[in-house]
Amino acid sequence: MAKSFRDSLEAGFTITAEIPPPKSVSFPKSIEVAKKVAGKVAGLNVTDNQRGMMRMSSMAFSHILLGVGCDPVWQICCRDRNRLALQSDLLGASALGIKNVCVMTGDYPTLGDNPGAKAVYDLDAVQLMKLTDGFSNGKDIRGGVMKNHPDFFVGGVVNPFYEPIELELLKLQKKVNAGAKFFQTQPFFDIESVDTFLEQAKPSGAKMLIGVTPIKSMKMLKFLNENVLTKPIPDGVSKRIEFASDQMMEGLKISAEFINGIRDRVDGAHIMPINQVASLPLLLDMVEEGNGA
Amino acid sequence: MVYNAPAMIITKKKDFEEILFAIGDTRSLFLLGCGDCATLCKTGGEPELKEMSQKLVAKGIAVTGTAVVPAACHELDTKRVLRKHKDEVDKAQAVLALICGAGVQSVGDNTDKPAYSGCDSLFIGNSKRQLHYYEKCSACGECVLNDTAGLCPETRCPKSLLNGPCGGAVGGKCEVNSENLCVWIDIYNRLKKAGKLENLLLKISAPKDNSGLAKPQKLELKREPGR
C-alpha cells in the first residue's frame, strides 16, 4: 500500500475521495474504481448511511476497501447507534485494520429512506470524538485504563458556509479540543471563499480537506444551488458548465483546476463525486496532468 | 372547572375507524373525558364526548353514559367519578376514555371493565394561545437549562445535541423542520448577549446519564411532620 492517509496529511497536500457503500452485496463497479484510484488518493472516505439512506455498513465496506489496497476513512455517525454499539464498532473496526475515523452527527432519519426509524443520538459528534480519542490514548469511556487499545486518526466535518460562522467555528474548536485532527468541508467552488475560510479556521490548528464536487450538468448545478448549498455556485462556474459542449467533462476539468489551484494553500482536497464515482479515476488523471496548475 | 389554564399533556384524537377496530364487537360503552389537558386540547371535553356519542350511536353502539373527570391523571378523582356513575358503567361492556395515556390507565386500573383509548398522547406542551401548543421540555431527568441560556436543546433540537449545532441549519432554520429556528442559534444569540459565549460553548458536555431513567419511574415523597 502507498503512504497512509495520516502520513500523507502530515507530509503535505493530500487528496481523498468519497465512495458510498453499495445498497447490495455485489458491487464490482465500486471495487473497480477503488482499485484504479488506490494509488492516487491517500484515503477513500466511506459514508455511513449518508442522508439517512440505508446502505451497507460503512465499517464492512471500509474493510473491503482495505482489502483492495485503499486506506479507508471510515465515517461513523451518531444517528443509528447508542454508546455501547459505537464503542464495540470502534474496537471491531480497529481489529479489522481501519485506522481513520471521521465522526459526524448524521442527518435526521426523516430526511432519508427509513423515515420511521428511531433517531438515537445517544452521543453527539463531540462526545464520540472525545471517546474515540480516549480509546486511542488507552482510556475507556469512564477514564479507566484500556489495554491493547485502538489507535485512530480522528476527524470530522465543518460547514464553512454556516451562519453565524462564529458559532460553527466555536464548534470546530470544540471538536479539536475533543481530539479531532482533520476536517472535511462542504464543497467550495471558488478560491476566494477557500482563503476566507482558511483564515477563519486557522486558530483551530486542524488539518483542512477542502470539499470538491464536480458538476456534471446544469440540472445538477440547479439542484445543488436550490437544495444543498447555502452559498450559490459562482457565475463563472455556471457559465462554463452552461456553454460547454460536454458538461460532464467541463465539470471534471473545473474540479481538477480547482484542486490544483488550492494545492499550495491548504492541507488537502476531499472529492465528493455525487453520482459520478465512475468518473473519479479520470478526474484524478486530470489533476495529475496538472490542469489549471 | 378551570378552562383557561395552559395544557400539559397534549393529545390528538384517534381516527374513529381505529377506535371502532379496537373496540371490536363491543356493543355498549361508557365514555369518559378529562376536564384538564384533554378539554383544553379539544380531544376529551364535554363537546368531544357528545360528538363521540353521536358517532357511536350512528354505528349502533349504545352509550350508557358520559362523564368528565376533573383531572384523570389523579387516580382518586377517576375512581370517584367511576363510582358516582356506577350504574351507567355497569351497563356498559367497556369504557372509552378520550384522555391521555396516563388518564386511560387511571381508568383501567380503577374499574373491572376494559378501558379503550380514544386519543394519542403527543408531548408536554406549553401554550402561547388557545389550541397552539409547543414542546419545550421532555422531562429528561437532567436539566441543562442553566448551561444553555434557558433554552432546552434536549427537546428543541431534534437530535438532542448537547454540544452545539449539527451544522445542518439553512438560513438559521432547522434541517429537520424548516418552520423552526435552530435552537442552538438562539442559545448562541442569548449567550453572546450575556457575554458568556466562549466559556459555555467550548465546555464539552458529557454524555447524558440515562441510568436513573429506567421506566416506569416513580417519586414517592414523605410527608414532613406538621406540614
Short mmCIF file of C-alpha atoms in Angstrom, two decimals:
data_model
loop_
_atom_site.label_atom_id
_atom_site.label_comp_id
_atom_site.label_asym_id
_atom_site.label_seq_id
_atom_site.Cartn_x
_atom_site.Cartn_y
_atom_site.Cartn_z
CA MET A 1 0.00 0.00 0.00
CA ALA A 2 1.08 3.56 -0.67
CA LYS A 3 1.58 6.08 2.13
CA SER A 4 -1.26 6.10 4.67
CA PHE A 5 -3.82 8.89 4.80
CA ARG A 6 -2.41 10.05 8.13
CA ASP A 7 1.20 10.12 6.91
CA SER A 8 0.20 11.81 3.68
CA LEU A 9 -1.63 14.57 5.54
CA GLU A 10 1.37 15.08 7.80
CA ALA A 11 3.66 15.22 4.75
CA GLY A 12 1.76 17.67 2.55
CA PHE A 13 -1.10 18.22 0.11
CA THR A 14 -3.40 15.23 0.26
CA ILE A 15 -6.29 14.13 -1.91
CA THR A 16 -9.09 11.97 -0.58
CA ALA A 17 -12.33 10.93 -2.24
CA GLU A 18 -15.68 9.68 -1.13
CA ILE A 19 -17.24 6.40 -2.13
CA PRO A 20 -20.65 5.33 -0.84
CA PRO A 21 -21.13 1.72 0.25
CA PRO A 22 -23.49 -0.19 -2.04
CA LYS A 23 -27.12 -0.98 -1.37
CA SER A 24 -26.41 -4.59 -2.26
CA VAL A 25 -23.93 -7.36 -1.61
CA SER A 26 -22.40 -7.31 -5.07
CA PHE A 27 -20.50 -4.21 -6.19
CA PRO A 28 -17.96 -4.94 -8.94
CA LYS A 29 -18.05 -1.34 -10.30
CA SER A 30 -17.19 0.23 -6.93
CA ILE A 31 -14.33 -2.20 -6.47
CA GLU A 32 -13.04 -1.48 -9.97
CA VAL A 33 -13.00 2.27 -9.19
CA ALA A 34 -11.40 1.67 -5.77
CA LYS A 35 -8.61 -0.41 -7.36
CA LYS A 36 -7.98 2.25 -10.02
CA VAL A 37 -7.72 5.10 -7.52
CA ALA A 38 -5.95 3.19 -4.73
CA GLY A 39 -2.53 4.67 -5.53
CA LYS A 40 -3.86 8.11 -6.44
CA VAL A 41 -5.81 9.14 -3.36
CA ALA A 42 -4.43 8.96 0.15
CA GLY A 43 -7.74 7.92 1.62
CA LEU A 44 -11.14 6.72 0.48
CA ASN A 45 -13.93 8.07 2.62
CA VAL A 46 -16.76 5.62 3.30
CA THR A 47 -20.11 7.18 4.15
CA ASP A 48 -22.37 5.92 6.95
CA ASN A 49 -25.98 5.71 5.73
CA GLN A 50 -25.47 9.18 4.29
CA ARG A 51 -28.56 11.45 4.20
CA GLY A 52 -30.28 8.70 6.20
CA MET A 53 -30.31 6.37 3.17
CA MET A 54 -29.76 2.72 4.05
CA ARG A 55 -26.55 1.21 2.64
CA MET A 56 -24.08 -1.48 3.61
CA SER A 57 -22.33 -0.88 6.95
CA SER A 58 -19.56 1.68 6.49
CA MET A 59 -17.27 -0.44 8.65
CA ALA A 60 -17.78 -3.53 6.46
CA PHE A 61 -17.21 -1.57 3.25
CA SER A 62 -14.14 0.14 4.74
CA HIS A 63 -12.73 -3.29 5.45
CA ILE A 64 -13.44 -4.40 1.88
CA LEU A 65 -11.61 -1.31 0.53
CA LEU A 66 -8.68 -2.07 2.78
CA GLY A 67 -8.52 -5.45 1.05
CA VAL A 68 -8.03 -3.81 -2.37
CA GLY A 69 -5.19 -1.55 -1.23
CA CYS A 70 -7.04 1.61 -0.14
CA ASP A 71 -6.72 3.38 3.19
CA PRO A 72 -10.34 3.87 4.23
CA VAL A 73 -11.57 6.92 6.13
CA TRP A 74 -14.42 5.29 8.00
CA GLN A 75 -17.34 7.62 8.62
CA ILE A 76 -19.34 6.95 11.73
CA CYS A 77 -22.41 8.94 12.66
CA CYS A 78 -24.33 9.26 15.90
CA ARG A 79 -27.80 8.71 14.47
CA ASP A 80 -28.09 4.93 14.47
CA ARG A 81 -26.24 3.52 17.47
CA ASN A 82 -26.06 4.07 21.21
CA ARG A 83 -22.75 4.34 23.04
CA LEU A 84 -22.47 0.58 23.58
CA ALA A 85 -22.79 -0.13 19.87
CA LEU A 86 -20.47 2.74 18.92
CA GLN A 87 -17.74 1.51 21.26
CA SER A 88 -17.97 -2.09 20.03
CA ASP A 89 -17.80 -0.83 16.45
CA LEU A 90 -14.69 1.22 17.26
CA LEU A 91 -13.00 -1.89 18.63
CA GLY A 92 -14.25 -4.00 15.75
CA ALA A 93 -13.07 -1.52 13.13
CA SER A 94 -9.65 -1.25 14.70
CA ALA A 95 -9.29 -5.02 14.82
CA LEU A 96 -10.18 -5.10 11.11
CA GLY A 97 -7.32 -2.70 10.37
CA ILE A 98 -9.26 0.56 9.96
CA LYS A 99 -7.14 3.49 11.13
CA ASN A 100 -9.07 6.65 10.25
CA VAL A 101 -12.43 7.69 11.66
CA CYS A 102 -14.46 10.65 10.51
CA VAL A 103 -17.12 11.37 13.13
CA MET A 104 -20.34 13.26 12.44
CA THR A 105 -23.79 13.80 13.89
CA GLY A 106 -25.70 12.29 10.95
CA ASP A 107 -28.73 13.55 9.04
CA TYR A 108 -32.08 13.04 10.73
CA PRO A 109 -33.92 9.83 9.69
CA THR A 110 -36.93 11.71 8.29
CA LEU A 111 -34.65 13.03 5.52
CA GLY A 112 -33.83 9.51 4.34
CA ASP A 113 -35.46 6.31 3.13
CA ASN A 114 -36.36 4.96 6.58
CA PRO A 115 -38.26 7.98 7.92
CA GLY A 116 -39.90 5.95 10.70
CA ALA A 117 -36.53 4.90 12.20
CA LYS A 118 -35.82 5.85 15.80
CA ALA A 119 -33.18 8.58 15.94
CA VAL A 120 -30.61 7.57 18.55
CA TYR A 121 -28.06 10.37 19.04
CA ASP A 122 -27.10 8.86 22.42
CA LEU A 123 -23.73 10.58 21.96
CA ASP A 124 -23.18 13.66 19.83
CA ALA A 125 -20.24 14.12 17.45
CA VAL A 126 -18.11 15.95 20.05
CA GLN A 127 -18.70 13.26 22.68
CA LEU A 128 -17.95 10.48 20.18
CA MET A 129 -14.73 12.23 19.10
CA LYS A 130 -13.68 12.54 22.72
CA LEU A 131 -14.48 8.87 23.31
CA THR A 132 -12.56 7.80 20.18
CA ASP A 133 -9.60 9.97 21.11
CA GLY A 134 -9.75 8.48 24.61
CA PHE A 135 -9.62 4.94 23.16
CA SER A 136 -6.60 5.98 21.10
CA ASN A 137 -4.89 7.13 24.28
CA GLY A 138 -5.75 3.94 26.16
CA LYS A 139 -8.70 5.28 28.11
CA ASP A 140 -12.20 3.86 28.20
CA ILE A 141 -15.39 5.92 28.43
CA ARG A 142 -15.05 6.23 32.21
CA GLY A 143 -11.41 7.22 32.04
CA GLY A 144 -10.19 3.76 33.08
CA VAL A 145 -7.10 2.19 31.55
CA MET A 146 -7.68 0.26 28.34
CA LYS A 147 -5.04 -2.28 27.36
CA ASN A 148 -4.29 -3.14 23.73
CA HIS A 149 -6.31 -0.14 22.67
CA PRO A 150 -7.05 1.13 19.15
CA ASP A 151 -5.08 3.97 17.59
CA PHE A 152 -7.37 6.04 15.43
CA PHE A 153 -6.71 9.16 13.41
CA VAL A 154 -9.86 11.11 14.29
CA GLY A 155 -11.51 13.73 12.15
CA GLY A 156 -14.83 15.39 11.49
CA VAL A 157 -16.73 17.75 9.28
CA VAL A 158 -17.17 21.51 9.26
CA ASN A 159 -19.59 23.69 7.30
CA PRO A 160 -17.76 26.85 6.15
CA PHE A 161 -21.00 28.37 4.87
CA TYR A 162 -22.87 28.09 8.16
CA GLU A 163 -24.38 31.26 9.55
CA PRO A 164 -23.49 32.54 12.04
CA ILE A 165 -19.98 31.30 11.17
CA GLU A 166 -18.71 32.24 14.64
CA LEU A 167 -20.92 29.50 16.10
CA GLU A 168 -19.61 26.90 13.63
CA LEU A 169 -16.03 27.99 14.40
CA LEU A 170 -16.66 27.56 18.13
CA LYS A 171 -17.96 24.08 17.40
CA LEU A 172 -14.89 23.40 15.23
CA GLN A 173 -12.67 24.40 18.15
CA LYS A 174 -14.70 22.18 20.47
CA LYS A 175 -14.18 19.24 18.11
CA VAL A 176 -10.44 19.95 18.01
CA ASN A 177 -10.45 20.05 21.81
CA ALA A 178 -12.23 16.67 21.73
CA GLY A 179 -9.41 15.16 19.67
CA ALA A 180 -10.29 15.75 16.02
CA LYS A 181 -7.20 16.26 13.86
CA PHE A 182 -8.61 16.65 10.34
CA PHE A 183 -11.78 18.08 8.84
CA GLN A 184 -13.68 17.64 5.60
CA THR A 185 -15.66 20.66 4.39
CA GLN A 186 -18.74 21.21 2.26
CA PRO A 187 -17.85 21.73 -1.43
CA PHE A 188 -16.25 25.01 -2.47
CA PHE A 189 -16.37 26.43 -5.98
CA ASP A 190 -14.12 29.49 -5.71
CA ILE A 191 -10.67 30.02 -4.26
CA GLU A 192 -11.53 33.33 -2.63
CA SER A 193 -14.06 31.63 -0.35
CA VAL A 194 -11.44 28.98 0.50
CA ASP A 195 -8.99 31.69 1.56
CA THR A 196 -11.61 33.42 3.72
CA PHE A 197 -12.49 30.16 5.44
CA LEU A 198 -8.89 29.06 5.99
CA GLU A 199 -8.18 32.37 7.68
CA GLN A 200 -11.20 31.90 9.95
CA ALA A 201 -10.34 28.29 10.79
CA LYS A 202 -6.59 28.88 11.25
CA PRO A 203 -6.72 29.27 15.06
CA SER A 204 -8.11 25.72 15.40
CA GLY A 205 -4.84 24.31 14.06
CA ALA A 206 -6.72 21.44 12.41
CA LYS A 207 -5.87 19.94 9.02
CA MET A 208 -8.43 21.04 6.43
CA LEU A 209 -9.54 18.95 3.47
CA ILE A 210 -11.44 21.30 1.18
CA GLY A 211 -14.57 19.77 -0.33
CA VAL A 212 -14.69 19.41 -4.13
CA THR A 213 -17.74 18.27 -6.08
CA PRO A 214 -17.62 18.02 -9.89
CA ILE A 215 -20.77 19.36 -11.54
CA LYS A 216 -21.95 17.14 -14.36
CA SER A 217 -24.90 19.11 -15.70
CA MET A 218 -26.91 22.30 -15.36
CA LYS A 219 -29.62 20.18 -13.74
CA MET A 220 -27.20 19.12 -11.03
CA LEU A 221 -25.94 22.69 -10.61
CA LYS A 222 -29.51 23.91 -10.13
CA PHE A 223 -30.22 21.10 -7.69
CA LEU A 224 -27.12 21.89 -5.61
CA ASN A 225 -27.94 25.60 -5.58
CA GLU A 226 -31.52 25.04 -4.53
CA ASN A 227 -31.23 22.12 -2.12
CA VAL A 228 -27.71 21.59 -0.85
CA LEU A 229 -25.54 24.67 -0.88
CA THR A 230 -26.07 27.70 1.31
CA LYS A 231 -23.89 29.83 -0.99
CA PRO A 232 -24.72 29.66 -4.73
CA ILE A 233 -22.17 28.37 -7.23
CA PRO A 234 -20.31 31.38 -8.75
CA ASP A 235 -21.47 32.70 -12.13
CA GLY A 236 -18.10 31.97 -13.75
CA VAL A 237 -18.51 28.26 -12.99
CA SER A 238 -22.15 28.02 -14.01
CA LYS A 239 -21.45 29.82 -17.31
CA ARG A 240 -18.65 27.38 -18.15
CA ILE A 241 -20.97 24.44 -17.50
CA GLU A 242 -23.88 26.02 -19.35
CA PHE A 243 -21.92 26.71 -22.55
CA ALA A 244 -19.78 23.55 -22.56
CA SER A 245 -20.24 21.04 -25.36
CA ASP A 246 -19.67 18.26 -22.82
CA GLN A 247 -20.91 19.49 -19.46
CA MET A 248 -19.66 16.47 -17.53
CA MET A 249 -16.12 16.80 -18.88
CA GLU A 250 -16.17 20.54 -18.22
CA GLY A 251 -17.27 19.86 -14.61
CA LEU A 252 -14.35 17.47 -14.11
CA LYS A 253 -11.97 19.98 -15.66
CA ILE A 254 -13.22 22.73 -13.35
CA SER A 255 -12.69 20.44 -10.33
CA ALA A 256 -9.18 19.46 -11.48
CA GLU A 257 -8.26 23.12 -11.96
CA PHE A 258 -9.71 23.96 -8.58
CA ILE A 259 -7.75 21.20 -6.81
CA ASN A 260 -4.51 22.32 -8.45
CA GLY A 261 -5.41 25.92 -7.63
CA ILE A 262 -5.67 25.29 -3.90
CA ARG A 263 -2.72 22.88 -3.71
CA ASP A 264 -0.35 25.47 -2.23
CA ARG A 265 -2.83 26.96 0.22
CA VAL A 266 -4.31 24.05 2.14
CA ASP A 267 -3.71 20.60 3.63
CA GLY A 268 -5.80 18.77 1.10
CA ALA A 269 -8.86 18.30 -1.07
CA HIS A 270 -11.73 15.93 -0.45
CA ILE A 271 -13.61 14.90 -3.61
CA MET A 272 -17.29 14.13 -3.19
CA PRO A 273 -18.32 12.89 -6.64
CA ILE A 274 -22.08 12.93 -6.20
CA ASN A 275 -23.48 10.23 -8.55
CA GLN A 276 -20.27 10.09 -10.59
CA VAL A 277 -17.94 7.79 -8.70
CA ALA A 278 -17.11 6.18 -12.05
CA SER A 279 -15.52 9.47 -13.20
CA LEU A 280 -13.16 9.54 -10.24
CA PRO A 281 -10.16 7.89 -12.00
CA LEU A 282 -10.48 10.33 -14.92
CA LEU A 283 -10.67 13.33 -12.58
CA LEU A 284 -7.58 12.18 -10.71
CA ASP A 285 -5.73 11.75 -14.03
CA MET A 286 -6.68 15.32 -14.94
CA VAL A 287 -5.38 16.53 -11.58
CA GLU A 288 -2.10 14.66 -12.16
CA GLU A 289 -1.76 16.11 -15.62
CA GLY A 290 -1.76 19.48 -13.91
CA ASN A 291 -4.99 21.00 -15.15
CA GLY A 292 -5.08 24.65 -14.18
CA ALA A 293 -1.77 24.41 -12.38
CA MET B 1 -63.54 23.79 36.47
CA VAL B 2 -60.62 25.86 35.19
CA TYR B 3 -60.63 26.11 31.39
CA ASN B 4 -58.04 28.81 30.85
CA ALA B 5 -55.06 27.01 32.40
CA PRO B 6 -52.29 26.03 29.97
CA ALA B 7 -52.46 22.41 28.86
CA MET B 8 -49.74 19.95 29.80
CA ILE B 9 -50.18 16.58 28.13
CA ILE B 10 -51.03 17.32 24.52
CA THR B 11 -53.29 14.78 22.82
CA LYS B 12 -54.85 14.29 19.42
CA LYS B 13 -57.96 12.33 18.52
CA LYS B 14 -57.50 8.84 17.14
CA ASP B 15 -59.29 8.16 13.86
CA PHE B 16 -62.83 6.97 14.53
CA GLU B 17 -62.24 3.89 12.37
CA GLU B 18 -59.24 2.96 14.51
CA ILE B 19 -61.38 3.22 17.65
CA LEU B 20 -64.08 1.05 16.09
CA PHE B 21 -61.45 -1.55 15.17
CA ALA B 22 -60.07 -1.52 18.73
CA ILE B 23 -63.42 -2.00 20.46
CA GLY B 24 -64.26 -4.89 18.12
CA ASP B 25 -67.63 -6.42 18.93
CA THR B 26 -68.30 -4.25 21.98
CA ARG B 27 -71.88 -3.01 21.66
CA SER B 28 -72.12 -0.66 24.67
CA LEU B 29 -69.68 1.92 26.04
CA PHE B 30 -69.40 4.39 28.89
CA LEU B 31 -67.47 7.49 27.78
CA LEU B 32 -65.03 9.39 29.97
CA GLY B 33 -63.29 12.71 29.30
CA CYS B 34 -60.88 14.85 31.29
CA GLY B 35 -61.52 18.39 32.49
CA ASP B 36 -57.87 19.32 32.30
CA CYS B 37 -55.50 18.76 29.37
CA ALA B 38 -57.88 16.84 27.08
CA THR B 39 -60.54 19.52 27.44
CA LEU B 40 -58.01 22.20 26.51
CA CYS B 41 -56.81 20.18 23.51
CA LYS B 42 -60.42 19.68 22.39
CA THR B 43 -59.95 15.93 22.47
CA GLY B 44 -61.83 14.89 25.62
CA GLY B 45 -64.09 17.64 26.95
CA GLU B 46 -67.89 17.82 27.03
CA PRO B 47 -68.28 18.70 23.31
CA GLU B 48 -65.99 15.86 22.21
CA LEU B 49 -67.86 13.35 24.40
CA LYS B 50 -71.12 14.48 22.81
CA GLU B 51 -69.68 14.19 19.30
CA MET B 52 -68.26 10.73 20.03
CA SER B 53 -71.62 9.57 21.49
CA GLN B 54 -73.43 10.61 18.32
CA LYS B 55 -70.92 8.84 16.08
CA LEU B 56 -71.07 5.64 18.15
CA VAL B 57 -74.89 5.62 18.26
CA ALA B 58 -74.94 6.11 14.50
CA LYS B 59 -72.91 2.88 14.27
CA GLY B 60 -75.38 1.08 16.51
CA ILE B 61 -73.22 1.15 19.62
CA ALA B 62 -75.07 2.11 22.81
CA VAL B 63 -73.62 4.83 25.02
CA THR B 64 -74.71 4.14 28.59
CA GLY B 65 -73.48 7.49 29.93
CA THR B 66 -70.70 10.08 29.84
CA ALA B 67 -68.67 11.94 32.46
CA VAL B 68 -65.73 14.33 32.64
CA VAL B 69 -63.15 13.60 35.36
CA PRO B 70 -61.70 16.87 36.75
CA ALA B 71 -58.16 15.55 36.15
CA ALA B 72 -57.95 11.94 35.03
CA CYS B 73 -54.28 11.52 35.99
CA HIS B 74 -55.47 11.98 39.58
CA GLU B 75 -56.45 8.35 40.18
CA LEU B 76 -58.68 9.08 43.18
CA ASP B 77 -60.65 11.59 41.09
CA THR B 78 -61.13 8.99 38.40
CA LYS B 79 -62.17 6.34 40.92
CA ARG B 80 -64.68 8.76 42.49
CA VAL B 81 -66.27 9.61 39.12
CA LEU B 82 -66.47 5.95 38.11
CA ARG B 83 -68.16 5.18 41.46
CA LYS B 84 -70.61 8.07 41.03
CA HIS B 85 -71.60 6.69 37.61
CA LYS B 86 -71.52 3.04 38.73
CA ASP B 87 -74.90 2.10 37.25
CA GLU B 88 -74.05 3.50 33.82
CA VAL B 89 -70.59 1.93 33.91
CA ASP B 90 -72.05 -1.44 34.94
CA LYS B 91 -74.45 -1.37 31.99
CA ALA B 92 -71.56 -0.86 29.53
CA GLN B 93 -69.29 -3.63 28.25
CA ALA B 94 -66.31 -1.26 28.29
CA VAL B 95 -65.16 2.30 28.93
CA LEU B 96 -63.87 4.53 26.13
CA ALA B 97 -61.60 7.23 27.56
CA LEU B 98 -60.97 10.35 25.49
CA ILE B 99 -57.96 11.21 27.63
CA CYS B 100 -54.16 10.99 27.52
CA GLY B 101 -52.46 7.63 28.04
CA ALA B 102 -51.94 8.35 31.73
CA GLY B 103 -55.67 9.04 32.15
CA VAL B 104 -56.73 5.92 30.22
CA GLN B 105 -54.65 3.82 32.62
CA SER B 106 -56.16 5.60 35.63
CA VAL B 107 -59.49 4.37 34.29
CA GLY B 108 -58.29 0.84 33.54
CA ASP B 109 -56.69 0.47 36.97
CA ASN B 110 -59.90 1.53 38.73
CA THR B 111 -62.58 -0.50 37.02
CA ASP B 112 -63.03 -4.13 36.01
CA LYS B 113 -64.24 -3.06 32.58
CA PRO B 114 -61.80 -2.90 29.67
CA ALA B 115 -60.66 0.70 29.09
CA TYR B 116 -60.11 1.79 25.47
CA SER B 117 -58.17 4.83 24.41
CA GLY B 118 -59.63 7.42 22.07
CA CYS B 119 -56.56 9.66 21.88
CA ASP B 120 -52.86 9.59 21.10
CA SER B 121 -50.64 11.39 23.63
CA LEU B 122 -48.05 13.62 21.96
CA PHE B 123 -45.94 15.72 24.31
CA ILE B 124 -45.74 18.05 27.28
CA GLY B 125 -46.92 21.31 25.81
CA ASN B 126 -46.53 24.98 26.55
CA SER B 127 -49.38 27.11 25.33
CA LYS B 128 -48.92 30.53 23.77
CA ARG B 129 -52.58 30.91 22.95
CA GLN B 130 -55.62 28.67 22.89
CA LEU B 131 -55.11 25.50 20.84
CA HIS B 132 -51.49 26.31 20.00
CA TYR B 133 -49.09 24.03 21.86
CA TYR B 134 -45.31 23.80 21.73
CA GLU B 135 -42.91 21.20 23.10
CA LYS B 136 -40.19 22.80 25.18
CA CYS B 137 -39.45 20.22 27.90
CA SER B 138 -39.26 16.45 27.60
CA ALA B 139 -38.85 15.67 31.31
CA CYS B 140 -35.43 14.15 30.54
CA GLY B 141 -34.36 13.94 34.18
CA GLU B 142 -31.18 16.03 33.84
CA CYS B 143 -31.99 19.71 33.27
CA VAL B 144 -29.32 21.61 31.31
CA LEU B 145 -31.14 24.95 31.12
CA ASN B 146 -28.62 26.66 33.41
CA ASP B 147 -25.90 25.99 30.83
CA THR B 148 -27.90 26.79 27.72
CA ALA B 149 -29.30 30.24 28.39
CA GLY B 150 -32.66 28.79 29.41
CA LEU B 151 -33.36 27.04 26.08
CA CYS B 152 -33.58 23.25 26.06
CA PRO B 153 -31.52 21.56 23.31
CA GLU B 154 -32.61 18.12 24.58
CA THR B 155 -36.15 18.96 23.43
CA ARG B 156 -35.86 21.80 20.95
CA CYS B 157 -33.10 20.20 18.86
CA PRO B 158 -34.46 17.08 17.07
CA LYS B 159 -31.07 15.42 17.64
CA SER B 160 -30.94 16.49 21.30
CA LEU B 161 -27.39 17.76 20.76
CA LEU B 162 -25.70 19.00 23.93
CA ASN B 163 -22.52 20.38 22.37
CA GLY B 164 -23.68 22.87 19.79
CA PRO B 165 -25.47 22.74 16.43
CA CYS B 166 -25.20 19.91 13.91
CA GLY B 167 -24.31 22.41 11.18
CA GLY B 168 -27.26 21.48 9.01
CA ALA B 169 -29.34 24.62 9.56
CA VAL B 170 -30.02 26.66 6.43
CA GLY B 171 -30.75 30.34 6.91
CA GLY B 172 -30.99 29.68 10.65
CA LYS B 173 -33.78 27.13 10.13
CA CYS B 174 -33.59 23.54 11.36
CA GLU B 175 -32.79 20.89 8.72
CA VAL B 176 -35.49 18.63 10.13
CA ASN B 177 -38.32 21.18 10.18
CA SER B 178 -37.75 24.44 8.35
CA GLU B 179 -40.54 26.10 10.36
CA ASN B 180 -38.28 26.04 13.41
CA LEU B 181 -35.27 28.17 14.14
CA CYS B 182 -32.21 26.14 15.11
CA VAL B 183 -32.32 26.27 18.92
CA TRP B 184 -28.52 26.40 19.05
CA ILE B 185 -28.55 29.67 17.13
CA ASP B 186 -30.98 31.02 19.72
CA ILE B 187 -28.76 29.74 22.52
CA TYR B 188 -25.74 31.32 20.84
CA ASN B 189 -27.51 34.67 20.49
CA ARG B 190 -28.58 34.70 24.14
CA LEU B 191 -25.13 33.65 25.40
CA LYS B 192 -23.47 36.24 23.21
CA LYS B 193 -25.72 38.94 24.61
CA ALA B 194 -24.86 37.81 28.13
CA GLY B 195 -21.13 37.77 27.32
CA LYS B 196 -20.86 34.06 28.18
CA LEU B 197 -20.21 32.71 24.73
CA GLU B 198 -16.82 31.06 24.77
CA ASN B 199 -16.92 29.68 28.29
CA LEU B 200 -20.12 27.82 27.76
CA LEU B 201 -19.83 26.81 24.12
CA LEU B 202 -16.30 25.49 24.49
CA LYS B 203 -17.12 23.38 27.55
CA ILE B 204 -17.63 19.78 26.42
CA SER B 205 -20.90 18.48 27.84
CA ALA B 206 -20.57 14.88 28.98
CA PRO B 207 -22.88 12.19 27.62
CA LYS B 208 -26.20 12.09 29.41
CA ASP B 209 -26.51 9.61 32.26
CA ASN B 210 -29.61 7.57 31.47
CA SER B 211 -29.08 5.08 34.28
CA GLY B 212 -31.66 6.66 36.56
CA LEU B 213 -34.30 6.94 33.89
CA ALA B 214 -35.40 3.31 33.54
CA LYS B 215 -39.15 3.19 33.07
CA PRO B 216 -41.51 3.22 34.81
CA GLN B 217 -40.25 5.98 37.08
CA LYS B 218 -41.84 6.90 40.37
CA LEU B 219 -41.46 9.55 43.02
CA GLU B 220 -42.87 8.96 46.48
CA LEU B 221 -42.26 11.88 48.80
CA LYS B 222 -42.54 11.53 52.56
CA ARG B 223 -44.80 13.98 54.32
CA GLU B 224 -42.90 16.24 56.64
CA PRO B 225 -44.36 16.28 60.16
CA GLY B 226 -46.63 19.25 60.72
CA ARG B 227 -47.00 20.11 57.03
#
